[in-house]
Coordinates of C-alpha atoms and ligand atoms in Angstrom, one line a residue:
M1 CA -38.9 32.9 28.2
R2 CA -41.5 31.5 30.8
L3 CA -41.9 27.9 31.1
T4 CA -45.5 27.9 30.0
R5 CA -44.5 30.1 26.6
L6 CA -41.3 27.8 26.5
L7 CA -43.4 24.6 27.1
F8 CA -46.4 25.4 24.0
A9 CA -43.2 26.7 22.1
T10 CA -41.2 23.5 22.4
A11 CA -44.8 21.8 21.7
A12 CA -45.2 23.8 18.9
L13 CA -41.8 23.2 17.2
L14 CA -41.8 19.7 17.8
A15 CA -44.8 19.4 16.1
F16 CA -43.0 21.3 13.6
T17 CA -39.8 19.1 13.0
S18 CA -41.5 15.9 13.7
A19 CA -44.2 17.4 10.3
V20 CA -41.1 18.3 8.8
V21 CA -39.0 15.1 8.7
A22 CA -42.0 12.1 8.8
N23 CA -44.7 14.5 6.8
D24 CA -43.6 17.3 4.7
T25 CA -41.1 16.5 2.0
S26 CA -42.2 19.3 0.8
L27 CA -39.2 21.1 1.7
F28 CA -37.1 18.3 0.0
R29 CA -36.5 19.3 -3.9
A30 CA -35.0 15.6 -4.9
P31 CA -37.4 13.3 -6.0
N32 CA -38.5 9.8 -4.8
M33 CA -36.8 11.0 -1.5
D34 CA -39.4 8.1 0.0
S35 CA -38.3 5.3 -2.0
I36 CA -34.8 5.3 0.5
T37 CA -35.8 3.1 2.9
M38 CA -33.8 1.0 5.9
G39 CA -35.0 -2.1 4.0
D40 CA -32.9 -1.1 1.0
V41 CA -30.0 0.0 3.4
K42 CA -30.1 -3.3 5.4
G43 CA -29.6 -5.0 2.3
D44 CA -26.4 -3.8 0.9
V45 CA -24.7 -3.8 4.3
Y46 CA -25.8 -7.4 5.3
F47 CA -24.6 -8.4 2.1
L48 CA -21.5 -6.1 1.6
A49 CA -20.2 -6.9 4.6
S50 CA -21.7 -10.6 5.6
D51 CA -18.6 -12.9 6.4
E52 CA -19.3 -15.1 2.6
M53 CA -18.5 -11.2 1.2
K54 CA -14.7 -11.7 3.7
G55 CA -14.0 -8.4 4.0
R56 CA -13.5 -7.0 0.3
E57 CA -10.2 -7.0 0.2
T58 CA -8.9 -5.6 -3.2
L59 CA -7.4 -8.2 -5.8
R60 CA -9.1 -11.2 -4.0
A61 CA -12.0 -13.1 -5.7
E62 CA -14.7 -11.0 -3.1
S63 CA -13.5 -7.6 -4.5
D64 CA -14.8 -8.4 -7.7
I65 CA -18.5 -9.8 -6.5
T66 CA -18.8 -6.7 -4.6
A67 CA -17.9 -4.9 -8.1
Q68 CA -20.6 -7.1 -9.6
Y69 CA -23.1 -6.7 -6.9
V70 CA -23.1 -2.7 -7.2
R71 CA -23.2 -3.1 -11.4
N72 CA -26.2 -5.3 -10.2
R73 CA -28.1 -2.9 -8.1
F74 CA -27.2 0.1 -11.0
E75 CA -28.6 -1.5 -13.5
R76 CA -31.7 -3.2 -11.9
A77 CA -32.3 0.6 -11.0
G78 CA -31.5 2.0 -14.6
V79 CA -28.7 4.2 -14.2
E80 CA -26.3 4.1 -17.3
P81 CA -23.2 2.4 -18.0
A82 CA -20.2 5.0 -17.0
G83 CA -17.2 2.9 -17.4
E84 CA -14.6 2.6 -19.8
D85 CA -15.6 1.4 -23.4
G86 CA -19.6 1.0 -22.5
G87 CA -19.3 -0.5 -19.5
W88 CA -19.2 -0.8 -15.6
W89 CA -15.5 -1.0 -15.0
Q90 CA -13.1 1.4 -14.9
N91 CA -10.4 -1.2 -14.7
V92 CA -7.3 0.1 -12.4
K93 CA -3.8 -1.1 -12.8
L94 CA -2.4 -2.0 -9.8
K95 CA 1.1 -4.3 -8.7
Y96 CA 2.8 -5.2 -5.7
R97 CA 5.6 -7.1 -5.7
E98 CA 6.5 -10.8 -4.2
W99 CA 9.9 -13.1 -2.4
Q100 CA 11.7 -15.5 -4.6
G101 CA 13.1 -17.0 -2.2
K102 CA 14.4 -15.5 1.0
P103 CA 16.4 -12.9 2.0
G104 CA 19.7 -12.9 3.3
I105 CA 22.1 -11.1 5.3
R106 CA 25.5 -11.9 6.0
F107 CA 28.8 -10.0 7.6
E108 CA 32.0 -11.2 9.2
R109 CA 32.9 -10.1 12.9
D110 CA 36.0 -11.2 14.7
G111 CA 37.0 -13.5 11.7
Q112 CA 33.2 -15.5 12.0
T113 CA 30.5 -15.6 9.6
V114 CA 27.1 -13.9 11.1
E115 CA 24.0 -14.8 8.5
L116 CA 21.2 -13.0 9.6
K117 CA 18.1 -15.3 9.3
Y118 CA 14.4 -13.9 7.6
E119 CA 11.6 -14.1 9.5
E120 CA 13.9 -14.7 13.2
D121 CA 16.3 -11.7 12.7
F122 CA 14.6 -9.1 9.8
V123 CA 11.3 -9.0 8.2
S124 CA 10.7 -6.7 5.2
T125 CA 8.9 -4.0 6.9
G126 CA 6.0 -4.0 4.3
G127 CA 5.8 -7.0 1.5
A128 CA 8.7 -8.1 -0.5
E129 CA 11.2 -5.1 -1.3
T130 CA 12.6 -4.2 -4.9
S131 CA 15.3 -7.0 -5.7
V132 CA 18.8 -5.8 -4.2
K133 CA 22.0 -7.8 -4.4
L134 CA 25.1 -5.6 -2.3
D135 CA 27.8 -7.6 -2.0
A136 CA 30.7 -6.1 1.0
A137 CA 28.0 -3.2 1.3
E138 CA 29.4 -0.3 4.0
I139 CA 27.1 0.8 6.9
A140 CA 26.5 3.2 9.4
F141 CA 24.6 4.0 12.2
V142 CA 22.0 6.7 12.0
G143 CA 20.5 7.1 14.9
Y144 CA 16.6 7.6 14.6
A145 CA 16.8 9.3 10.6
I146 CA 15.5 12.7 12.7
N147 CA 16.4 16.2 11.2
D148 CA 14.1 18.5 13.1
P149 CA 15.3 22.2 13.7
E150 CA 13.2 23.2 16.4
R151 CA 14.2 21.1 18.4
G152 CA 18.1 21.3 17.7
Y153 CA 18.4 17.8 17.1
D154 CA 19.7 16.6 13.5
D155 CA 21.3 12.9 13.6
I156 CA 21.0 12.5 10.0
S157 CA 23.7 15.0 8.6
G158 CA 26.7 13.4 10.5
A159 CA 25.9 10.1 9.6
N160 CA 28.1 10.1 6.5
L161 CA 25.4 7.5 4.3
S162 CA 26.2 8.4 0.7
G163 CA 26.5 4.6 -0.8
K164 CA 25.8 2.9 2.6
I165 CA 23.3 1.0 4.3
A166 CA 21.8 2.9 7.0
L167 CA 21.3 1.8 10.4
M168 CA 18.5 3.2 11.7
L169 CA 16.4 3.2 14.5
R170 CA 12.2 3.5 14.6
Y171 CA 10.3 6.0 16.3
E172 CA 11.7 9.1 17.7
P173 CA 13.6 10.2 21.3
S174 CA 11.4 8.4 24.2
A175 CA 10.9 11.4 25.7
W176 CA 9.7 13.4 22.5
R177 CA 6.5 11.0 22.6
Q178 CA 3.1 12.7 23.6
G179 CA 1.4 10.8 26.1
G180 CA -2.1 10.5 26.3
R181 CA -3.0 11.0 22.8
R182 CA -4.6 7.9 20.3
N183 CA -0.8 8.1 18.2
P184 CA 2.3 9.2 20.8
F185 CA 4.2 9.5 18.1
S186 CA 5.6 12.5 16.1
R187 CA 6.1 12.7 11.9
H188 CA 9.4 12.3 12.4
S189 CA 8.1 8.4 13.5
Y190 CA 6.7 8.1 9.7
L191 CA 9.0 5.5 8.1
Q192 CA 7.9 7.1 4.8
T193 CA 10.0 10.4 6.2
K194 CA 12.1 8.8 7.4
E195 CA 13.1 6.4 4.0
A196 CA 12.8 9.7 2.5
L197 CA 15.8 11.3 4.1
C198 CA 17.9 7.7 4.2
R199 CA 16.8 8.1 0.9
A200 CA 18.1 11.8 0.1
A201 CA 21.5 11.1 2.1
G202 CA 22.4 8.5 -0.5
A203 CA 22.0 5.1 1.0
V204 CA 21.1 2.7 -0.6
A205 CA 19.4 0.1 2.0
I206 CA 17.9 0.7 5.5
L207 CA 18.2 -1.8 8.3
M208 CA 15.4 -0.4 11.3
V209 CA 15.1 -1.7 15.0
T210 CA 12.5 -0.9 17.0
G211 CA 14.9 -0.1 20.2
P212 CA 14.3 -1.8 23.5
E213 CA 13.6 1.8 25.0
S214 CA 10.9 2.1 22.2
L215 CA 9.7 -1.5 23.3
G216 CA 9.9 0.2 26.8
G217 CA 12.8 -2.4 27.3
S218 CA 11.5 -5.5 27.0
D219 CA 8.8 -7.8 24.9
N220 CA 11.7 -8.6 22.2
D221 CA 9.1 -11.1 20.9
R222 CA 7.0 -8.1 19.9
Q223 CA 9.6 -6.6 17.7
L224 CA 9.5 -8.0 14.4
P225 CA 6.0 -7.7 13.0
S226 CA 5.1 -11.3 11.1
P227 CA 6.1 -11.7 7.5
E228 CA 3.0 -13.4 7.3
A229 CA 0.6 -10.4 7.3
A230 CA 2.5 -8.5 4.4
E231 CA 2.8 -11.9 2.5
K232 CA -1.1 -12.7 3.0
S233 CA -1.9 -9.1 2.0
P234 CA 0.7 -7.2 0.2
P235 CA 1.0 -3.6 0.0
L236 CA -0.2 -2.4 -3.8
S237 CA 0.2 0.8 -6.0
L238 CA -0.7 1.7 -8.8
D239 CA 1.0 0.3 -12.0
L240 CA 2.1 3.1 -13.6
P241 CA 4.0 3.9 -17.1
E242 CA 7.5 4.7 -16.2
G243 CA 7.6 8.5 -16.0
E244 CA 4.5 8.6 -13.8
R245 CA 6.2 6.8 -11.2
G246 CA 8.0 8.2 -8.1
D247 CA 11.3 7.2 -6.8
A248 CA 11.2 4.1 -5.5
S249 CA 12.1 3.4 -2.3
L250 CA 14.6 2.0 -0.6
P251 CA 14.9 -1.7 0.3
F252 CA 13.8 -1.4 3.7
F253 CA 14.5 -4.3 6.7
H254 CA 12.9 -4.6 9.7
I255 CA 15.4 -6.3 12.1
S256 CA 15.5 -7.7 16.0
V257 CA 17.5 -6.2 18.7
S258 CA 19.3 -9.3 18.9
A259 CA 20.6 -8.8 15.5
C260 CA 21.7 -5.0 15.6
D261 CA 23.8 -6.1 18.9
E262 CA 24.9 -8.8 16.3
L263 CA 25.7 -5.8 14.3
L264 CA 27.3 -3.0 17.0
G265 CA 29.6 -6.0 18.8
G266 CA 28.1 -6.6 21.5
E267 CA 24.9 -7.5 23.9
G268 CA 23.1 -4.7 25.5
E269 CA 24.9 -3.0 22.8
T270 CA 21.4 -1.5 20.8
G271 CA 19.8 -0.2 23.8
R272 CA 23.0 1.7 24.9
V273 CA 23.6 3.6 21.9
Q274 CA 19.9 4.5 21.9
R275 CA 19.6 5.9 24.9
A276 CA 22.7 8.0 24.0
F277 CA 20.7 9.4 21.3
D278 CA 17.5 9.6 23.3
S279 CA 19.4 12.2 25.1
A280 CA 21.0 13.9 21.9
D281 CA 24.7 12.7 22.6
L282 CA 25.3 12.4 19.2
A283 CA 29.5 12.0 19.7
A284 CA 27.8 8.3 20.4
R285 CA 27.2 7.3 17.2
P286 CA 29.7 4.2 16.9
D287 CA 32.1 3.5 14.3
L288 CA 30.6 0.8 11.3
S289 CA 33.3 1.5 8.8
A290 CA 35.3 -2.1 9.6
L291 CA 32.4 -4.1 8.7
R292 CA 31.0 -5.6 5.7
L293 CA 27.8 -6.9 4.9
N294 CA 26.0 -8.6 2.1
L295 CA 22.7 -8.2 1.3
A296 CA 20.8 -10.5 -1.0
A297 CA 17.0 -9.8 -1.5
E298 CA 15.1 -10.9 -4.8
S299 CA 11.8 -10.3 -5.4
R300 CA 9.2 -10.3 -8.4
E301 CA 6.6 -7.9 -9.7
V302 CA 3.5 -9.1 -9.7
H303 CA 0.6 -7.1 -12.2
D304 CA -2.8 -7.2 -11.8
T305 CA -5.7 -5.0 -12.4
C306 CA -8.7 -4.6 -9.7
R307 CA -12.2 -2.6 -10.7
N308 CA -13.9 0.5 -10.0
V309 CA -17.3 0.7 -11.0
A310 CA -19.2 3.6 -12.3
G311 CA -22.5 4.4 -13.5
M312 CA -24.7 7.7 -14.9
I313 CA -27.4 9.8 -14.7
R314 CA -28.0 11.8 -17.4
G315 CA -29.0 15.4 -17.0
E316 CA -29.7 18.0 -18.9
L317 CA -25.9 19.8 -18.7
D318 CA -23.0 18.2 -19.3
E319 CA -21.3 19.5 -16.1
W320 CA -20.8 16.6 -13.8
I321 CA -21.9 15.7 -9.9
I322 CA -20.2 12.7 -8.3
F323 CA -21.2 10.6 -6.1
G324 CA -18.5 8.1 -4.8
A325 CA -17.6 5.4 -1.7
H326 CA -15.1 2.4 -2.4
H327 CA -16.6 -0.4 -1.7
D328 CA -12.6 -2.2 -0.9
H329 CA -11.9 -3.3 3.0
L330 CA -9.1 -5.1 5.1
G331 CA -10.0 -8.9 4.1
Y332 CA -8.6 -11.0 7.3
G333 CA -7.2 -7.9 8.8
Y334 CA -3.6 -9.0 6.9
F335 CA -3.0 -5.2 6.4
G336 CA -4.5 -2.5 7.6
S337 CA -5.9 -3.8 11.2
R338 CA -6.5 -2.4 14.8
D339 CA -6.5 -5.3 16.0
R340 CA -3.9 -7.1 16.3
E341 CA -5.1 -10.0 18.6
R342 CA -7.7 -10.8 15.7
M343 CA -5.8 -10.5 12.3
G344 CA -7.0 -13.9 10.4
E345 CA -10.8 -13.2 11.2
I346 CA -13.1 -11.7 8.5
H347 CA -13.0 -8.0 9.0
N348 CA -16.3 -7.3 7.2
G349 CA -16.4 -4.0 6.9
A350 CA -20.1 -2.9 7.2
D351 CA -19.1 0.9 8.2
D352 CA -16.0 1.0 6.2
N353 CA -17.1 1.2 3.9
A354 CA -20.6 -0.7 3.3
S355 CA -22.3 2.2 5.2
G356 CA -20.7 3.9 2.0
V357 CA -21.6 2.2 -1.1
A358 CA -25.0 2.1 -0.2
T359 CA -25.5 5.5 0.0
V360 CA -24.4 5.8 -3.3
L361 CA -26.9 2.7 -4.5
E362 CA -29.8 4.6 -3.0
I363 CA -29.0 7.6 -3.9
A364 CA -28.1 6.8 -7.4
E365 CA -31.7 4.3 -7.2
A366 CA -33.9 6.9 -6.1
M367 CA -32.7 9.3 -8.7
A368 CA -33.1 6.8 -11.2
E369 CA -36.7 5.0 -10.3
S370 CA -37.6 8.7 -10.1
G371 CA -37.7 9.5 -13.8
V372 CA -37.0 13.2 -13.3
K373 CA -33.7 14.4 -15.1
P374 CA -31.5 16.3 -13.0
R375 CA -30.6 20.4 -14.5
R376 CA -26.8 18.4 -14.0
S377 CA -26.0 14.9 -14.8
F378 CA -24.7 12.6 -12.1
L379 CA -21.7 10.0 -12.4
F380 CA -21.7 7.2 -9.6
L381 CA -18.5 5.8 -8.6
T382 CA -17.7 2.6 -6.4
F383 CA -13.6 2.7 -5.5
T384 CA -11.7 -0.1 -5.1
G385 CA -8.0 -0.1 -3.3
E386 CA -8.8 2.5 -0.5
E387 CA -7.5 1.1 2.3
K388 CA -4.5 0.2 0.3
G389 CA -3.7 4.0 -1.0
L390 CA -6.7 5.5 -2.7
L391 CA -5.4 3.1 -5.3
G392 CA -8.6 3.5 -6.7
S393 CA -9.7 6.9 -6.7
R394 CA -6.3 8.1 -7.3
W395 CA -6.4 6.0 -10.8
Y396 CA -9.4 7.7 -11.3
V397 CA -8.0 10.7 -11.2
R398 CA -5.2 9.9 -13.2
H399 CA -7.5 8.6 -15.7
P400 CA -10.9 10.8 -15.4
L401 CA -13.9 8.9 -17.2
V402 CA -15.5 12.8 -17.0
P403 CA -12.9 15.7 -17.8
H404 CA -12.2 17.3 -14.2
D405 CA -13.1 20.9 -15.6
K406 CA -16.8 19.6 -16.1
V407 CA -16.5 18.1 -12.9
Y408 CA -19.2 21.1 -10.1
A409 CA -18.6 18.6 -7.2
M410 CA -17.8 15.7 -5.8
I411 CA -19.0 14.3 -2.5
N412 CA -17.4 11.1 -1.1
I413 CA -18.9 9.0 1.5
D414 CA -17.0 6.9 4.4
M415 CA -17.8 5.7 7.1
I416 CA -21.2 6.7 8.4
G417 CA -22.9 3.8 9.8
R418 CA -22.0 4.4 13.5
I419 CA -22.7 7.8 14.1
E420 CA -22.5 8.5 17.8
N421 CA -24.8 11.5 19.8
K422 CA -27.0 11.4 15.9
T423 CA -23.6 13.7 15.2
I424 CA -22.9 13.5 11.4
G425 CA -19.6 15.7 10.4
L426 CA -19.2 17.2 6.6
Q427 CA -15.5 17.9 6.7
G428 CA -13.9 19.9 3.8
T429 CA -17.3 21.9 3.4
Q430 CA -14.9 25.0 3.6
C431 CA -13.0 23.9 0.3
S432 CA -16.7 25.9 -1.1
K433 CA -18.7 28.5 0.0
L434 CA -20.9 27.4 -2.1
I435 CA -21.2 23.7 -1.5
D436 CA -20.8 24.7 2.2
R437 CA -23.9 27.2 2.1
H438 CA -26.3 24.6 0.1
C439 CA -24.8 21.9 2.9
R440 CA -25.6 24.5 5.8
D441 CA -29.0 25.1 4.1
V442 CA -30.1 21.6 4.2
A443 CA -29.1 20.6 7.2
P444 CA -31.8 21.8 9.4
L445 CA -34.2 19.9 7.6
F446 CA -32.8 17.2 9.3
P447 CA -33.2 18.6 13.0
Q448 CA -33.1 14.7 14.2
L449 CA -29.4 14.7 12.9
K450 CA -26.7 17.2 14.4
V451 CA -24.7 18.3 12.0
Q452 CA -21.2 18.9 12.3
F453 CA -19.2 21.7 9.6
S454 CA -15.9 22.3 9.7
D455 CA -13.3 25.2 9.3
R456 CA -10.6 22.9 8.1
P457 CA -9.3 22.4 4.8
P458 CA -10.6 18.3 3.4
P459 CA -8.7 15.8 4.9
A460 CA -6.4 13.4 2.6
A461 CA -8.8 10.7 4.9
S462 CA -10.2 9.0 1.7
D463 CA -11.5 8.8 -2.1
H464 CA -12.2 12.6 -2.0
W465 CA -8.6 13.4 -1.6
P466 CA -7.0 13.1 -4.9
F467 CA -10.5 14.5 -6.5
Y468 CA -9.3 18.2 -4.3
S469 CA -5.2 17.5 -4.4
E470 CA -4.8 16.6 -7.4
A471 CA -7.5 18.0 -9.4
G472 CA -9.0 20.8 -7.8
I473 CA -12.3 19.6 -7.9
P474 CA -14.6 21.0 -5.3
V475 CA -15.2 17.9 -2.4
F476 CA -16.9 17.4 1.1
F477 CA -16.9 14.1 3.3
P478 CA -19.7 12.8 5.1
F479 CA -17.9 11.3 8.3
G480 CA -19.6 9.7 11.5
G481 CA -15.5 9.8 13.2
V482 CA -13.2 7.3 14.0
N483 CA -15.6 4.7 16.2
Q484 CA -14.0 1.9 18.1
W485 CA -14.7 -0.7 15.7
M486 CA -13.2 0.5 12.7
H487 CA -10.8 -1.5 10.9
T488 CA -12.0 -4.2 13.5
A489 CA -12.9 -7.9 12.9
G490 CA -16.0 -6.0 15.1
D491 CA -17.0 -3.7 12.3
D492 CA -20.2 -5.8 11.7
P493 CA -23.3 -4.9 10.3
E494 CA -25.7 -6.1 13.3
T495 CA -24.4 -3.5 14.8
I496 CA -24.8 -0.8 12.4
N497 CA -27.3 2.5 13.5
Y498 CA -29.5 2.3 10.9
D499 CA -31.8 4.5 12.2
D500 CA -29.5 8.2 11.8
M501 CA -27.7 6.5 9.0
L502 CA -31.2 6.5 6.6
P503 CA -31.0 10.2 7.5
V504 CA -27.7 11.0 6.4
I505 CA -28.3 9.6 3.2
K506 CA -31.3 11.4 2.3
M507 CA -30.3 14.5 3.4
L508 CA -26.7 13.7 1.2
Y509 CA -28.9 13.3 -1.7
E510 CA -30.7 16.4 -1.3
I511 CA -27.9 18.7 -1.1
G512 CA -26.3 16.3 -4.2
W513 CA -29.5 17.3 -5.9
R514 CA -29.6 21.2 -5.0
L515 CA -26.1 21.2 -6.3
S516 CA -26.9 20.4 -9.9
E517 CA -29.5 22.8 -9.5
E518 CA -27.8 25.7 -8.6
Q519 CA -27.0 28.2 -11.3
Q520 CA -24.2 29.6 -9.7
Y521 CA -20.8 27.1 -10.1
A522 CA -18.9 26.2 -6.9
D523 CA -16.0 27.8 -6.0
C524 CA -13.2 25.7 -4.9
T525 CA -9.8 26.9 -2.7
G526 CA -7.1 24.4 -2.6
P527 CA -4.0 23.6 -3.8
V528 CA -4.6 23.1 -7.4
K529 CA -4.6 27.0 -7.9
E530 CA -5.1 26.4 -11.7
A531 CA -8.2 24.1 -11.7
I532 CA -10.5 25.4 -14.4
G533 CA -14.7 24.7 -13.8
P534 CA -17.2 23.8 -15.9
D535 CA -17.8 27.5 -16.8
G536 CA -14.8 27.7 -18.5
K537 CA -13.2 30.2 -15.6
L538 CA -10.5 29.6 -12.2
R539 CA -12.2 27.8 -9.5
D540 CA -10.6 29.0 -6.9
P541 CA -11.5 33.0 -6.4
L542 CA -8.5 34.0 -4.8
V543 CA -6.8 33.0 -8.0
K544 CA -6.4 36.2 -10.6
P545 CA -6.3 34.8 -13.9
A546 CA -3.6 35.2 -16.1
S547 CA -3.5 38.6 -17.7
D548 CA -4.4 38.4 -21.3
P549 CA -1.5 40.8 -22.7
D550 CA -3.7 42.5 -25.4
E551 CA -6.2 43.2 -22.3
E552 CA -3.1 45.1 -20.3
H553 CA -1.6 47.2 -23.7
E554 CA -5.8 48.1 -24.2
E555 CA -5.4 49.4 -20.1
E556 CA -1.6 51.1 -21.9
F557 CA -4.0 52.9 -24.7
S558 CA -6.7 53.9 -22.3
R559 CA -4.5 55.3 -19.9
E560 CA -3.6 57.5 -22.6
Ligands
ZN601 ZN1 -11.2 2.5 6.2

C-alpha cells in the first residue's frame, strides 16, 4: 500500500480507534462503564496495599480488615450479600501446627552420644511437623529419592526404606540442572515428589541435606533455612473432616552438611557420597544399618478461621457468572517471598493482588449502580489464603455458595497491575470455545491493549484452578505476567501501571456482561469429564453422554 494512502488510512484508523475508546461506548454492552475511574481504582489499591495493611497475610488481623473493606465497598455500591447465613462471609476453616518444645535428634556413634540441635543442625522444612517419637529407629541413605526411567536413574528402589528414616539429598544430580532457566530444577527436585516417593517406599520420617555440590561446595551458612520464617508464617492447610484429608505427609527435617557428615561417619562424607550419586554410582550408597536414631518432635494442631467475601447481583436467570480475586498476600514475606534480603519487610501486594480485588470491586460497583438487571446473575468473590495454597478458592469449591452446575463461567483476576508493553494475557480461554470467542470479540474494542491468548489449558497458578480442575467450570485468567516486583517488598501502589489497568478492567466487565447475555451455554473441555452445566447437559462437548439403556433398545427395535 502506498505511503499517502497509508498515511490517510492510518489517520482514518487512528481517528477510528481513539473515537472507539474515548467516545463511542455504544460498542460496549456493559452498563455504566464510564463509572469505572482511575481515581476509584487507585483508591482501592492504595488502601489495600498500604503499609497499614501489613501485606494482608492470611489469619492476621489485616486479613479481616481487608475482608471488611471489600464488604463495605460491596454494600455501599448496592451489591447484595451472598455469604453464609445471608451474610457477606464464607468462613474458611484452616489449621497449622506449632511446636511444643524443640524437636531433638540423638544417636550413638562409636559409643558416643551425638545430639543434633534444633535450629543449629536441623530445622523443619515448613513450620511444625506432625508430632513424631521414634526410638532406636533405623535409618537408610536414599540418595536424591528420584526414580526417572527416562534417564535410567533410580536411587530409591534399592534403598530399602520400609520402617526406616530416609536420609535424602535435596534437589537432583548437579549435571541435570538446566542453566539459564528461572528455575533450573526439574520436578524431581520438588519436595512433595520426593516425600511421596519415600512415603510410598514405607519411610517413617525424612532427614534432607542440601549437599555441598548443590550449594556449589561452599557457603554452608545458607544450608539451613531460618526456622523463624516458618514459625512467623506457618504453612496453612484446609481444616477438613477426617475422611476428606489427604494422606498426612511424613515428618520432614532439613539437616546441615555437618550433621549429615556426623550421620555418615566423617567430615566430607556428604560431599563424597553426593558426588558418587551425581555420577549415578549407586554402589557408593553408605550402609547405615548399624545406626539407631531417637527422633522426638512434638507439635500441636491449631485451628482457625479466615474469610472469603461474597456479594451478588441477581439477574433474570438463576445461572451465575463468577468474578473472583484473592485478597490476601505475603505479610512480612516470611512465606513465599522471592526477596530473601527483604524478608521481615512489608510485602504490600499492590499488583498481587490488590489489582485483582480492585477489579472485582469496580465491576460490581459499576453494575450495581447502573440499576440494569443482568440476564444471568453475578457472584463476586474475594478469596483468602491464595498465597498459602489456593486455600480460599479450594474451600469455596468444596462448599459452593451457588451450585456448581448453575455456574456459567468463572473469571479469576490476579496481577493485572503491572502489564508491560500494553500486553495482557487472557490465559485458559482455550478450555471453552464460546468464552474464547467472546474474549476475541471484545479485545478489539480496546485497541490500546495487546491482548494475548494462549492455546494452553488454564494454569494451576491461581484461584480459577479449583473451579476448573475440581468442579469442571469453564474459567479464564487475566494475568499481567510475572514481573520483577512479584512477591517482593517492592510491590507497592506507587509503581502500578494504572493507565493500562483501567482498560483491562473495562474489557473484563464487557466480556462478563456479554457472557451473561449469551444465549448458548458455554462448553468446557477439561479434567472433570462428568461436569454438568446450567443447561443440565455435559459441559465437555467431547464427552458422549452415558447412553440411556432404553434408548439402546429403541435402536435395536428400530433396526428390526
Ligand atoms: Zn501471589
